[in-house]
């Protein structure tokens, strides 16, 4: 394992398909890339979105207009996919795709105001 590993996480909601008046399917791909290239994790699935007919129809129309999906869908999908990626990383013996423990946003802002260099989040082993 290299001494430092950078991790990039990406989520793509691939589509939005209406199943019935109150349900839609949202296929997704959640990827975790490691640099240097020690591993790449991909979690693929389909999220089932349930809501009122007007909400579902609006999402479908906005998707056809290439607008991003609602934040609630992205958060729900990324939460579940992140949990799967963490389990996969543990079984493979690679760092989990979590941000390292660091300074709170308030502490980072105080450092920046004092002119100190912003710390970078990195994994080390």
Coordinates of N, CA and C in Angstrom, one line a residue:
X1 N 0.9 -1.2 0.0 CA 0.0 0.0 0.0 C 0.9 1.2 0.0
X2 N 0.7 2.2 -0.9 CA 1.4 3.4 -0.9 C 1.2 4.2 0.4
X3 N 2.2 5.1 0.7 CA 2.1 5.9 1.9 C 0.9 6.9 1.9
X4 N 0.6 7.4 0.7 CA -0.6 8.3 0.6 C -1.5 7.8 -0.5
X5 N -2.8 7.9 -0.2 CA -3.8 7.5 -1.2 C -4.9 8.5 -1.3
X6 N -5.1 9.0 -2.5 CA -6.2 10.0 -2.7 C -7.4 9.2 -3.2
X7 N -8.6 9.6 -2.8 CA -9.8 8.9 -3.1 C -10.8 9.9 -3.7
X8 N -11.4 9.5 -4.9 CA -12.4 10.4 -5.5 C -13.7 9.6 -5.6
X9 N -14.8 10.2 -5.2 CA -16.1 9.5 -5.2 C -17.0 10.2 -6.2
X10 N -17.7 9.4 -7.0 CA -18.6 10.0 -8.0 C -19.9 9.2 -8.0
X11 N -21.0 10.0 -8.1 CA -22.3 9.3 -8.2 C -23.0 9.9 -9.5
X12 N -23.5 9.0 -10.3 CA -24.3 9.3 -11.5 C -25.7 8.7 -11.4
X13 N -26.7 9.5 -11.5 CA -28.0 9.0 -11.7 C -28.2 8.9 -13.2
X14 N -28.2 7.7 -13.7 CA -28.1 7.4 -15.1 C -29.4 7.7 -15.8
X15 N -30.6 7.6 -15.2 CA -31.8 7.8 -15.8 C -32.9 8.0 -14.8
X16 N -34.1 8.3 -15.3 CA -35.3 8.3 -14.4 C -36.5 7.8 -15.2
X17 N -37.0 6.7 -14.9 CA -38.1 6.0 -15.6 C -39.3 5.9 -14.8
X18 N -40.4 6.3 -15.3 CA -41.7 6.2 -14.6 C -42.2 4.8 -14.7
X19 N -42.5 4.2 -13.5 CA -43.0 2.9 -13.4 C -44.5 2.9 -13.4
X20 N -45.1 3.8 -12.6 CA -46.6 4.0 -12.6 C -46.7 5.5 -12.1
X21 N -48.0 5.9 -11.8 CA -48.2 7.3 -11.5 C -47.5 7.8 -10.2
X22 N -47.2 6.9 -9.3 CA -46.5 7.3 -8.0 C -45.2 6.7 -7.8
X23 N -44.6 6.0 -8.8 CA -43.3 5.4 -8.6 C -42.4 5.6 -9.9
X24 N -41.1 5.8 -9.6 CA -40.1 5.9 -10.7 C -38.9 5.1 -10.3
X25 N -38.2 4.7 -11.3 CA -36.9 4.0 -11.1 C -35.8 4.9 -11.5
X26 N -34.7 4.9 -10.7 CA -33.6 5.8 -11.0 C -32.3 4.9 -11.0
X27 N -31.9 4.4 -12.1 CA -30.7 3.6 -12.1 C -29.5 4.5 -11.8
X28 N -28.5 4.0 -11.1 CA -27.3 4.8 -10.7 C -26.0 4.0 -10.8
X29 N -24.9 4.7 -10.8 CA -23.6 4.1 -10.7 C -22.8 5.0 -9.7
X30 N -22.3 4.4 -8.7 CA -21.5 5.0 -7.7 C -20.1 4.5 -7.8
X31 N -19.1 5.3 -8.1 CA -17.7 4.9 -8.3 C -16.8 5.5 -7.2
X32 N -15.8 4.7 -6.9 CA -14.7 5.2 -6.0 C -13.4 4.9 -6.7
X33 N -12.7 5.9 -7.0 CA -11.4 5.8 -7.7 C -10.2 6.1 -6.7
X34 N -9.2 5.3 -6.7 CA -8.0 5.5 -5.8 C -6.9 6.0 -6.7
X35 N -6.1 6.9 -6.1 CA -4.9 7.3 -6.8 C -3.7 7.3 -5.7
X36 N -2.7 6.6 -6.0 CA -2.3 5.8 -7.2 C -3.4 4.7 -7.3
X37 N -3.4 4.2 -8.5 CA -4.5 3.3 -8.9 C -4.3 1.9 -8.3
X38 N -4.8 1.8 -7.0 CA -4.7 0.6 -6.3 C -6.0 -0.2 -6.4
X39 N -7.1 0.5 -6.7 CA -8.4 -0.1 -6.8 C -9.4 0.9 -7.4
X40 N -10.5 0.3 -7.9 CA -11.7 1.1 -8.3 C -12.9 0.3 -7.9
X41 N -13.8 0.9 -7.2 CA -15.0 0.3 -6.8 C -16.2 0.9 -7.5
X42 N -17.1 0.0 -8.0 CA -18.3 0.5 -8.7 C -19.5 -0.2 -8.1
X43 N -20.4 0.6 -7.7 CA -21.7 0.1 -7.1 C -22.8 0.5 -8.1
X44 N -23.5 -0.4 -8.7 CA -24.5 -0.1 -9.6 C -25.9 -0.6 -9.0
X45 N -26.9 0.2 -9.3 CA -28.2 -0.3 -8.8 C -29.3 0.6 -9.3
X46 N -30.5 0.4 -8.8 CA -31.7 1.1 -9.2 C -32.4 1.5 -7.9
X47 N -32.6 2.8 -7.8 CA -33.3 3.4 -6.7 C -34.8 3.5 -7.0
X48 N -35.7 3.1 -6.1 CA -37.1 3.2 -6.4 C -37.6 4.5 -5.7
X49 N -38.1 5.4 -6.5 CA -38.6 6.7 -6.0 C -40.1 6.6 -5.9
X50 N -40.7 6.9 -4.7 CA -42.1 6.8 -4.4 C -42.5 8.2 -4.0
X51 N -43.6 8.7 -4.6 CA -44.1 10.0 -4.2 C -45.5 10.2 -4.8
X52 N -45.9 11.5 -4.6 CA -47.2 11.8 -5.2 C -47.1 11.9 -6.8
X53 N -48.2 11.7 -7.4 CA -48.2 11.7 -8.9 C -47.5 13.0 -9.5
X54 N -47.9 14.1 -8.9 CA -47.4 15.4 -9.4 C -45.9 15.5 -9.2
X55 N -45.4 15.0 -8.1 CA -43.9 15.1 -7.8 C -43.1 14.2 -8.8
X56 N -43.6 13.0 -9.0 CA -43.0 12.0 -9.9 C -43.0 12.6 -11.3
X57 N -44.1 13.1 -11.8 CA -44.2 13.6 -13.1 C -43.3 14.8 -13.3
X58 N -43.2 15.7 -12.3 CA -42.3 16.8 -12.4 C -40.8 16.3 -12.5
X59 N -40.5 15.3 -11.7 CA -39.1 14.8 -11.8 C -38.8 14.2 -13.2
X60 N -39.7 13.5 -13.8 CA -39.5 12.9 -15.1 C -39.3 14.1 -16.1
X61 N -40.2 15.1 -16.1 CA -40.1 16.2 -17.0 C -38.8 16.9 -16.9
X62 N -38.4 17.2 -15.6 CA -37.1 17.9 -15.4 C -35.9 17.0 -15.8
X63 N -36.0 15.7 -15.7 CA -34.9 14.8 -16.1 C -34.8 14.9 -17.7
X64 N -35.9 14.9 -18.4 CA -35.9 15.0 -19.8 C -35.3 16.4 -20.3
X65 N -35.4 17.4 -19.4 CA -34.8 18.7 -19.7 C -33.3 18.8 -19.2
X66 N -32.8 17.6 -18.9 CA -31.4 17.5 -18.4 C -31.1 18.3 -17.1
X67 N -32.1 18.4 -16.3 CA -31.9 19.1 -15.0 C -31.5 18.0 -14.0
X68 N -30.7 18.4 -13.0 CA -30.2 17.4 -12.0 C -31.4 16.8 -11.2
X69 N -31.2 15.6 -10.7 CA -32.3 15.0 -9.9 C -32.4 15.7 -8.6
X70 N -33.5 15.6 -7.9 CA -33.6 16.2 -6.6 C -32.5 15.7 -5.6
X71 N -32.1 16.6 -4.7 CA -31.0 16.4 -3.8 C -31.4 15.2 -2.9
X72 N -32.6 15.1 -2.5 CA -33.0 13.9 -1.6 C -32.7 12.6 -2.3
X73 N -32.9 12.5 -3.6 CA -32.6 11.2 -4.3 C -31.1 11.0 -4.3
X74 N -30.3 12.0 -4.6 CA -28.9 11.8 -4.6 C -28.3 11.5 -3.2
X75 N -28.9 12.1 -2.2 CA -28.4 11.8 -0.8 C -28.8 10.4 -0.4
X76 N -30.0 10.0 -0.7 CA -30.4 8.6 -0.4 C -29.6 7.6 -1.1
X77 N -29.3 7.8 -2.4 CA -28.6 6.8 -3.1 C -27.1 6.8 -2.7
X78 N -26.5 8.0 -2.5 CA -25.1 8.0 -2.1 C -24.9 7.4 -0.7
X79 N -25.9 7.6 0.2 CA -25.8 7.0 1.6 C -25.7 5.5 1.5
X80 N -26.6 4.9 0.8 CA -26.7 3.4 0.7 C -25.5 2.9 -0.1
X81 N -25.1 3.5 -1.2 CA -24.0 3.1 -2.0 C -22.7 3.3 -1.2
X82 N -22.6 4.3 -0.4 CA -21.4 4.6 0.4 C -21.2 3.4 1.4
X83 N -22.3 3.0 2.0 CA -22.2 1.9 3.0 C -21.7 0.6 2.3
X84 N -22.2 0.4 1.1 CA -21.7 -0.8 0.4 C -20.3 -0.7 0.0
X85 N -19.8 0.5 -0.4 CA -18.4 0.7 -0.8 C -17.5 0.6 0.4
X86 N -18.0 1.0 1.6 CA -17.2 0.8 2.8 C -17.0 -0.7 3.1
X87 N -18.1 -1.4 3.0 CA -18.0 -2.9 3.3 C -17.0 -3.5 2.2
X88 N -17.2 -3.1 1.0 CA -16.3 -3.7 -0.1 C -14.8 -3.4 0.2
X89 N -14.6 -2.1 0.6 CA -13.2 -1.7 0.8 C -12.6 -2.4 2.0
X90 N -13.4 -2.7 3.0 CA -12.9 -3.5 4.2 C -12.5 -4.9 3.8
X91 N -13.4 -5.5 3.0 CA -13.1 -6.9 2.6 C -11.9 -7.0 1.6
X92 N -11.6 -5.9 0.9 CA -10.4 -5.8 0.0 C -9.2 -5.3 0.7
X93 N -9.3 -4.8 1.9 CA -8.1 -4.3 2.6 C -7.6 -3.0 2.1
X94 N -8.5 -2.2 1.6 CA -8.1 -0.8 1.1 C -8.7 0.2 1.9
X95 N -8.2 1.5 1.9 CA -8.9 2.5 2.7 C -10.3 2.8 2.3
X96 N -11.2 3.0 3.3 CA -12.6 3.3 3.0 C -12.8 4.6 2.4
X97 N -13.8 4.8 1.6 CA -14.0 6.1 0.9 C -14.7 7.1 1.8
X98 N -14.0 7.4 3.0 CA -14.5 8.4 3.9 C -13.5 9.5 4.1
X99 N -14.0 10.7 4.3 CA -13.0 11.8 4.5 C -12.3 11.5 5.8
X100 N -11.0 11.8 5.9 CA -10.2 11.7 7.1 C -10.7 12.6 8.2
X101 N -10.5 12.3 9.4 CA -10.9 13.2 10.5 C -10.0 14.4 10.4
X102 N -10.5 15.5 10.5 CA -9.7 16.7 10.4 C -10.3 17.9 11.2
X103 N -10.0 19.1 10.7 CA -10.5 20.3 11.4 C -12.0 20.5 11.1
X104 N -12.7 21.1 12.0 CA -14.1 21.4 11.8 C -14.1 22.6 10.8
X105 N -15.2 22.9 10.1 CA -15.3 24.0 9.2 C -15.0 25.3 9.9
X106 N -15.3 25.5 11.2 CA -15.0 26.7 11.9 C -13.5 26.8 12.1
X107 N -12.9 25.7 12.4 CA -11.4 25.8 12.6 C -10.7 26.1 11.3
X108 N -11.2 25.5 10.2 CA -10.5 25.8 8.9 C -10.7 27.2 8.6
X109 N -11.9 27.8 8.8 CA -12.1 29.2 8.5 C -11.2 30.1 9.3
X110 N -11.1 29.8 10.6 CA -10.2 30.6 11.5 C -8.8 30.5 11.0
X111 N -8.3 29.4 10.5 CA -6.9 29.3 10.0 C -6.8 30.1 8.7
X112 N -7.8 30.1 7.9 CA -7.7 30.9 6.6 C -7.7 32.3 6.9
X113 N -8.5 32.8 7.9 CA -8.5 34.2 8.3 C -7.2 34.6 8.9
X114 N -6.5 33.7 9.5 CA -5.2 34.1 10.1 C -4.1 33.9 9.1
X115 N -4.4 33.6 7.8 CA -3.4 33.5 6.8 C -2.7 32.2 6.7
X116 N -3.1 31.2 7.5 CA -2.4 29.9 7.5 C -2.9 29.1 6.3
X117 N -2.0 28.3 5.8 CA -2.3 27.4 4.7 C -3.4 26.4 5.0
X118 N -4.3 26.3 4.0 CA -5.4 25.3 4.2 C -4.9 23.9 4.2
X119 N -5.3 23.1 5.1 CA -4.8 21.7 5.2 C -5.6 20.9 4.1
X120 N -4.9 19.9 3.6 CA -5.5 19.1 2.6 C -5.9 17.7 3.3
X121 N -7.0 17.2 2.9 CA -7.4 15.9 3.4 C -6.8 14.8 2.6
X122 N -6.0 14.0 3.2 CA -5.3 12.9 2.6 C -5.3 11.7 3.5
X123 N -5.3 10.5 2.9 CA -5.2 9.2 3.6 C -3.8 8.8 3.7
X124 N -3.3 8.4 4.8 CA -2.0 7.9 4.9 C -2.0 6.5 5.6
X125 N -1.1 5.7 5.3 CA -1.1 4.4 5.9 C 0.3 4.2 6.7

